[in-house]
Structure formats: C-alpha cells, structure tokens
Coordinates of C-alpha atoms in Angstrom, one line a residue:
X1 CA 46.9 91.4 125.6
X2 CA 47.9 87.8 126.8
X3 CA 48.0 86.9 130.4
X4 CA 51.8 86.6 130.2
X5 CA 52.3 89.3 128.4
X6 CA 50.3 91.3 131.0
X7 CA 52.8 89.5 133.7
X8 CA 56.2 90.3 131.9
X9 CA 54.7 94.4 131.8
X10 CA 53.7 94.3 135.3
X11 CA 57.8 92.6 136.6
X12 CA 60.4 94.8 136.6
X13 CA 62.3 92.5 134.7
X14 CA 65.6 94.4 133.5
X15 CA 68.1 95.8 135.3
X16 CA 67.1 99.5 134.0
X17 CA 63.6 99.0 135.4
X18 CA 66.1 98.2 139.1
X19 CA 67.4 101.2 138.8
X20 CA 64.6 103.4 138.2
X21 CA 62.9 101.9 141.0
X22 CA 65.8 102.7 143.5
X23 CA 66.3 105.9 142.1
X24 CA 62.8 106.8 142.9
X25 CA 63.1 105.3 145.9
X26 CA 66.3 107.3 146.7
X27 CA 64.8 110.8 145.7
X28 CA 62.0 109.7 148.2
X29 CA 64.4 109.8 151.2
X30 CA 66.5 112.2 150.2
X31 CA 63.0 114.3 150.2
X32 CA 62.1 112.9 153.6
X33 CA 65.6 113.7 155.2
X34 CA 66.1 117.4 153.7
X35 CA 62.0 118.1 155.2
X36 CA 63.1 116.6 158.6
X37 CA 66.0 119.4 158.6
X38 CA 63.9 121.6 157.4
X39 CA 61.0 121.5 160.0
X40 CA 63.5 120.6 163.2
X41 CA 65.5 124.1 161.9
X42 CA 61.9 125.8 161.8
X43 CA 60.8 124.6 165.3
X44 CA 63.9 125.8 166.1
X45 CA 63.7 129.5 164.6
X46 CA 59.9 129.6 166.3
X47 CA 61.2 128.9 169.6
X48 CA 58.9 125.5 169.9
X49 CA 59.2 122.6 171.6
X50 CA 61.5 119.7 169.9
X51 CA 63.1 122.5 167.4
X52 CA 67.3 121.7 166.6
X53 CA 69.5 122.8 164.2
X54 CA 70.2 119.4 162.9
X55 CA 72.6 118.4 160.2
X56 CA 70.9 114.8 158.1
X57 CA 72.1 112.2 160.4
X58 CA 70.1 114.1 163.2
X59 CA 67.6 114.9 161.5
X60 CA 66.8 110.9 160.4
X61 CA 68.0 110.4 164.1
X62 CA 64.4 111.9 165.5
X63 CA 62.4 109.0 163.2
X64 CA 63.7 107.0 166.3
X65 CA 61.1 108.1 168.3
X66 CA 57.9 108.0 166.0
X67 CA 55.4 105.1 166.3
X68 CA 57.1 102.5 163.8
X69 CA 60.8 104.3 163.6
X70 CA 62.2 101.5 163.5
X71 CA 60.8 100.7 160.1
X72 CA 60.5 103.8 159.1
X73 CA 64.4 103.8 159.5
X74 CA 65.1 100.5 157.4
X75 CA 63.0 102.2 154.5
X76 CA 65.3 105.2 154.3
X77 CA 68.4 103.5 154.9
X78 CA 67.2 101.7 151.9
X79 CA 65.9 104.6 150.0
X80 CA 69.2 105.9 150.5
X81 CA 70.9 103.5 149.3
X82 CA 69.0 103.2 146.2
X83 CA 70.0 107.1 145.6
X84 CA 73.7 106.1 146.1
X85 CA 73.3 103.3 143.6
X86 CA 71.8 106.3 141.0
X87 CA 74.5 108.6 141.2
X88 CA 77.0 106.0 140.6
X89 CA 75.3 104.5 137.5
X90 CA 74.9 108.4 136.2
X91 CA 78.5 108.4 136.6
X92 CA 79.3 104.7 135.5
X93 CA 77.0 104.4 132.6
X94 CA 76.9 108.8 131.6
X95 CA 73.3 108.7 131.9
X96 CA 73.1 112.5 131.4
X97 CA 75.9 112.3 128.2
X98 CA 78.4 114.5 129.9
X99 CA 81.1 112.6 127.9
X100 CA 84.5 111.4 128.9
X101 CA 86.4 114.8 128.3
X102 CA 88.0 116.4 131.4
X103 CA 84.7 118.4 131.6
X104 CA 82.3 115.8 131.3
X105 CA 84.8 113.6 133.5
X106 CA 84.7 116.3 136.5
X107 CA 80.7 116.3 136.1
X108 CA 80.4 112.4 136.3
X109 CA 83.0 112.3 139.5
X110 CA 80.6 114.7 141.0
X111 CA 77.7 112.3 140.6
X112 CA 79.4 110.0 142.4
X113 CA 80.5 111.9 144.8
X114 CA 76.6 113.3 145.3
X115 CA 76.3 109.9 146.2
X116 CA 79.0 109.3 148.7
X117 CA 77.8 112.0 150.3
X118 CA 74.7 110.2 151.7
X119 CA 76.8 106.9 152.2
X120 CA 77.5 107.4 155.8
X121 CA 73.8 109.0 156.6
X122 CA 72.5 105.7 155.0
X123 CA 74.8 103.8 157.1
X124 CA 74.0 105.9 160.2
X125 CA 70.1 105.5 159.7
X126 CA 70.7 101.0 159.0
X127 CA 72.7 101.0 162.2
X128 CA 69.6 102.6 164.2
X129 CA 67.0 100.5 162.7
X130 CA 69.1 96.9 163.0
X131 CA 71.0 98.2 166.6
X132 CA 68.6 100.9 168.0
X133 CA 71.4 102.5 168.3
X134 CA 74.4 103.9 166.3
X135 CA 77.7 105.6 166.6
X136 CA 77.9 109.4 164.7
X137 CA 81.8 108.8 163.9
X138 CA 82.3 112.1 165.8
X139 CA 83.8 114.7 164.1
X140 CA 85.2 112.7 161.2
X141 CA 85.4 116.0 158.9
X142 CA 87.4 118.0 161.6
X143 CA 89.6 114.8 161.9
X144 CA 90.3 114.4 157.8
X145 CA 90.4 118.4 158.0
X146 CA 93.2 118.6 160.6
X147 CA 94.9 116.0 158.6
X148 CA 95.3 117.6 155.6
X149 CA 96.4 120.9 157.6
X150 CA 99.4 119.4 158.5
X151 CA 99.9 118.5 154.4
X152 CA 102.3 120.9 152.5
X153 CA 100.3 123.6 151.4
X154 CA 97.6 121.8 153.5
X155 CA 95.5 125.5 154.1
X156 CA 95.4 126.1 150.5
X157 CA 93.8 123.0 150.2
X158 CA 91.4 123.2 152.2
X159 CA 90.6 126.9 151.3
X160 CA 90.4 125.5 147.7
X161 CA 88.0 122.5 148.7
X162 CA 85.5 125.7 150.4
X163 CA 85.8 127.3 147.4
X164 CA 84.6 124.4 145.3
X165 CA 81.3 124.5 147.8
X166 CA 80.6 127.8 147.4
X167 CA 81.1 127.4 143.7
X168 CA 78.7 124.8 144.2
X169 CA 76.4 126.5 146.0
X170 CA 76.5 129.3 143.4
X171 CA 75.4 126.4 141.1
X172 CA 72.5 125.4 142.8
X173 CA 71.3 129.3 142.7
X174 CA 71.7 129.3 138.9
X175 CA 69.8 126.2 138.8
X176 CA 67.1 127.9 140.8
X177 CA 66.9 130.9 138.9
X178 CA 67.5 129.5 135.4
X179 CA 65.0 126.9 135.8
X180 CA 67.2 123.8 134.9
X181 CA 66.5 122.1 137.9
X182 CA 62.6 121.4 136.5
X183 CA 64.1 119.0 133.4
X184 CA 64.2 116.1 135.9
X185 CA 60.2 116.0 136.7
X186 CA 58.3 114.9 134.2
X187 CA 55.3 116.9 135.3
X188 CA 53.6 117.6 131.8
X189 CA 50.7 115.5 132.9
X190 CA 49.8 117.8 135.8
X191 CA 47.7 120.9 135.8
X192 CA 49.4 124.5 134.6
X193 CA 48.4 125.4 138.0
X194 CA 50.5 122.8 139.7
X195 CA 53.3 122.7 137.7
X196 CA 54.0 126.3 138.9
X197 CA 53.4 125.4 142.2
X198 CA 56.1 122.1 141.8
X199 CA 58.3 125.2 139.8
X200 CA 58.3 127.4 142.9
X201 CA 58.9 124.8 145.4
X202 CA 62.0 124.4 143.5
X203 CA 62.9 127.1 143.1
X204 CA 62.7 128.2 146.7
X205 CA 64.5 124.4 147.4
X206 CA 67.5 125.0 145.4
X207 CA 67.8 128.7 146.3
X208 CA 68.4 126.9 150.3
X209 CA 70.5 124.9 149.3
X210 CA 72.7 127.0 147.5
X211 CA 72.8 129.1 151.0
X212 CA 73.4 126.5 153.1
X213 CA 76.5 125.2 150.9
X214 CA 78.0 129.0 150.8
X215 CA 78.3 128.9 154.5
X216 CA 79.7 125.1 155.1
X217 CA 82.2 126.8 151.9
X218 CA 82.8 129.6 154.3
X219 CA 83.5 127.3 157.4
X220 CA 86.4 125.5 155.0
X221 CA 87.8 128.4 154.1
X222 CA 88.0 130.2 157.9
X223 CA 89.5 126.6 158.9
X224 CA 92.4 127.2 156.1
X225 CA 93.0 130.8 157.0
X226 CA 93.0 130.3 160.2
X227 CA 94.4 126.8 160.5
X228 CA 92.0 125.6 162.9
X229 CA 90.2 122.1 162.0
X230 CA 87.1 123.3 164.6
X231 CA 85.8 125.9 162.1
X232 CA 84.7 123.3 159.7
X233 CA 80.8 122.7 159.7
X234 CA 78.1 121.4 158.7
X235 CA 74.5 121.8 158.3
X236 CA 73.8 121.8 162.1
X237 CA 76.9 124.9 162.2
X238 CA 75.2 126.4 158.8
X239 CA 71.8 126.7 160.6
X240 CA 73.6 128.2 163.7
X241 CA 75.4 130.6 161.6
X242 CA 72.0 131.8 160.8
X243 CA 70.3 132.2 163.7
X244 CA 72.8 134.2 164.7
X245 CA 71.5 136.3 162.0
X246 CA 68.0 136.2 163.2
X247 CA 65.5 133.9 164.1
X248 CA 64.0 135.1 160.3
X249 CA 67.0 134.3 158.4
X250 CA 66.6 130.8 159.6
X251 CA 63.0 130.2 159.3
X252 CA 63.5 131.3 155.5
X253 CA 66.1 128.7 155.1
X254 CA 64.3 126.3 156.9
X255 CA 61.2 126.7 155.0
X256 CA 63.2 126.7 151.7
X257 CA 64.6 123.3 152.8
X258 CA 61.8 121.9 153.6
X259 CA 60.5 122.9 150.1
X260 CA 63.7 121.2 148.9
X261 CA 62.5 118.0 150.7
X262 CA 58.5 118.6 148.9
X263 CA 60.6 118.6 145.8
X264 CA 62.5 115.7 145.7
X265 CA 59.1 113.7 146.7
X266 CA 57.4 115.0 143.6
X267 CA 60.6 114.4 141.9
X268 CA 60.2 110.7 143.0
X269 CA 56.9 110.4 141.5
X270 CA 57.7 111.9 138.3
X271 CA 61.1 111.5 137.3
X272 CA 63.1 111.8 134.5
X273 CA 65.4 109.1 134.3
X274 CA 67.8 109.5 131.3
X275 CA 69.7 106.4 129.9
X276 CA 68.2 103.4 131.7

C-alpha cells in the first residue's frame, strides 16, 4: 500500500466516518452518565457515604469534584453532543429504514426526540466545565406540565403523554427479553463466553430502564388525575419511589443501570452503525 494511500485510510475523511466517530463518542457518555446514576443510587440503597438518588444532570454534576472534572466534563458535554448529532441523522437520513409512512415517521421523530432528550444534560455538563458552575433550569418539566394543565383537555394530555412512557418503557422490556437490543454491537469478534456476558448486561440494562420509565409514566399520569404539576418526576423521584419500596428494590435498579451504563461502553466500541 502507498504512503498516501496509507494516509487517506488512516483520516476520517467523509462526513459518514464524522458521524460514526461522534456516535461512538456519544454512546461513550451516555454509558458514563447512566453508571454515574447507577452507582450514586447504589451508595444510596447501601447507606454509604456520597450515595443520592440523582437524576443525569446530578449525576454528571459529581464529575465536578474528581481530579480533572473539569475536562472530564468538556469530554462528555462533547460526547453528548455527538449522541444528539446521531439521533438526528437516524432520523434525517432513516439510517435504520423505518420509511416515511406514519409508522416509520413516528419511529424517526422518536430518534430525534432520544436526542433532545440529552440536549439540556449536554448543555448542563458545557456550562460546568466552561463556568464551574451552571444553572439546573429548576423545575422546567413541572413548569411546561402546569402549562399544559391549564390547556383544554390539558389532564388528558398529560395522562396520555405518561402513557406513551410507560408504553415506552414496556418497549425497552421487550427489547430486553426478545433480544433486539444486541443487533447494535457488533460483538462477533469476541469470545462465546463474553458475548453472553455483553448479552446479560443488556439485558439486565434495558430491563432498568424499562422500570424506571414505568414510574416517571406513572408520575405523568398521577399529575393529570390529580391536576397537580408537583407529581411529575424524574429519575431522582423514580429512584425515591423505590426506596420507598426497600433499600433492595433500588439497589436492583441501580445495579441494572449501571449495567445499562457497561453496555452502552461496549456498544461504543463495537457498534453497528447502519447507513453512514
């Protein structure tokens, strides 16, 4: 092979070799994020020292305080980023071919809206490592949730945006169970051993996630019923909710979240990237 031939392999030269890049990036500190929930909820549930139930902005909030936070937060505000950029080329470009039907439409809107998602944690997590310090927007969701209250037929709404979390979380335990989660790592090249390993962590990921999106559902729904903007949560409230339960039942979760976190690392380092 000829030296510039060797160069032009070695650049990312193309705009799809970009976007693989951030979206590994992306996956990377998504990962990081849903393990720091994972372990502050399980120092929680153990009674130890430094434990919270923390939704993702406090959870990246407590890389503050490590040796290096500082750059440790630019590199996931940037990871971030590069996950937000994913999800909206998924939904731009239909990466995953859901087609432009009202089916395949409603799946591509939700890639996008996977990505908003972590537009405000990314934004969160810049402002702390350019500022040291950053402002949490308050309770922006009771704020937009009270809003719509006061909209005709405003509980219903909301009621009917819980049920579309729970419906999602349901998802995320068929994705668990059914093992459809697992087409997006490429991990053919690793031992049968730990591909079951990378399976079960999965597995166990998704199954947390499912449960933690059927409680913030839950919150949505008790704030249309009762018309009360304060019973919307979020992680932090999903995590309370369960140690209410028991100091188990949120271990479990915490542990599964953490798994969730494992997972999107390995996902990171072997991804399948459809389309670019």
């Amino acid at each position: 092979m000829s030296l510039a031939n060797t160069i032009s392999s070695a650049v990312p030269g193309s705009p799809s070799a970009g976007i693989r890049a951030l979206a590994r990036f992306g996956f990377a500190a998504k990962g990081v994020v849903y393990f720091l929930m994972g372990i502050l909820a399980l120092l929680a549930a153990t009674g130890q020292q430094g434990g919270q139930t923390a939704d993702k902005a406090q959870a990246v909030q407590t890389v503050q305080s490590l040796p290096g936070g500082q750059v440790l937060l630019g590199l996931i505000a940037f990871g971030l980023l590069g996950y937000i950029i994913w999800r909206f080329t998924q939904a731009l470009r239909d990466t995953e071919n859901k087609g432009s039907d009202a089916k395949g439409l409603v799946r591509r809107l939700g890639y996008a809206g996977s990505g908003l998602v972590y537009a405000s944690v990314a934004w969160y997590a810049a402002q702390l490592a350019i500022n040291g310090y950053a402002d949490k927007g308050g309770n922006s969701r009771q704020h937009l949730v009270a809003k719509v209250l006061n909209w005709p037929a405003g509980e219903w709404l909301v009621m009917l945006l819980g049920l579309i979390i729970i419906g999602t979380g349901l998802y995320q335990l068929y994705r668990a169970y059914s093992g459809s989660f697992s087409k997006h790592v490429n991990d053919s090249g690793l031992p049968a051993n730990q591909q079951q390993i990378v399976y079960r962590t999965g597995q166990l990921g998704y199954t947390a996630r499912g449960i933690v999106l059927g409680i913030i559902g839950y919150f949505f729904i008790q704030a249309g019923r009762q018309h009360r903007a304060a019973a919307v949560g979020t992680t932090d409230e999903a995590f309370d909710f369960l140690a209410a339960m028991g100091p188990a039942a949120l271990a479990v979760v915490a542990l599964g979240l953490m798994a969730y976190g494992l997972y999107m690392l390995v996902r990171a380092k072997y991804p399948v990237l459809n389309g670019i």
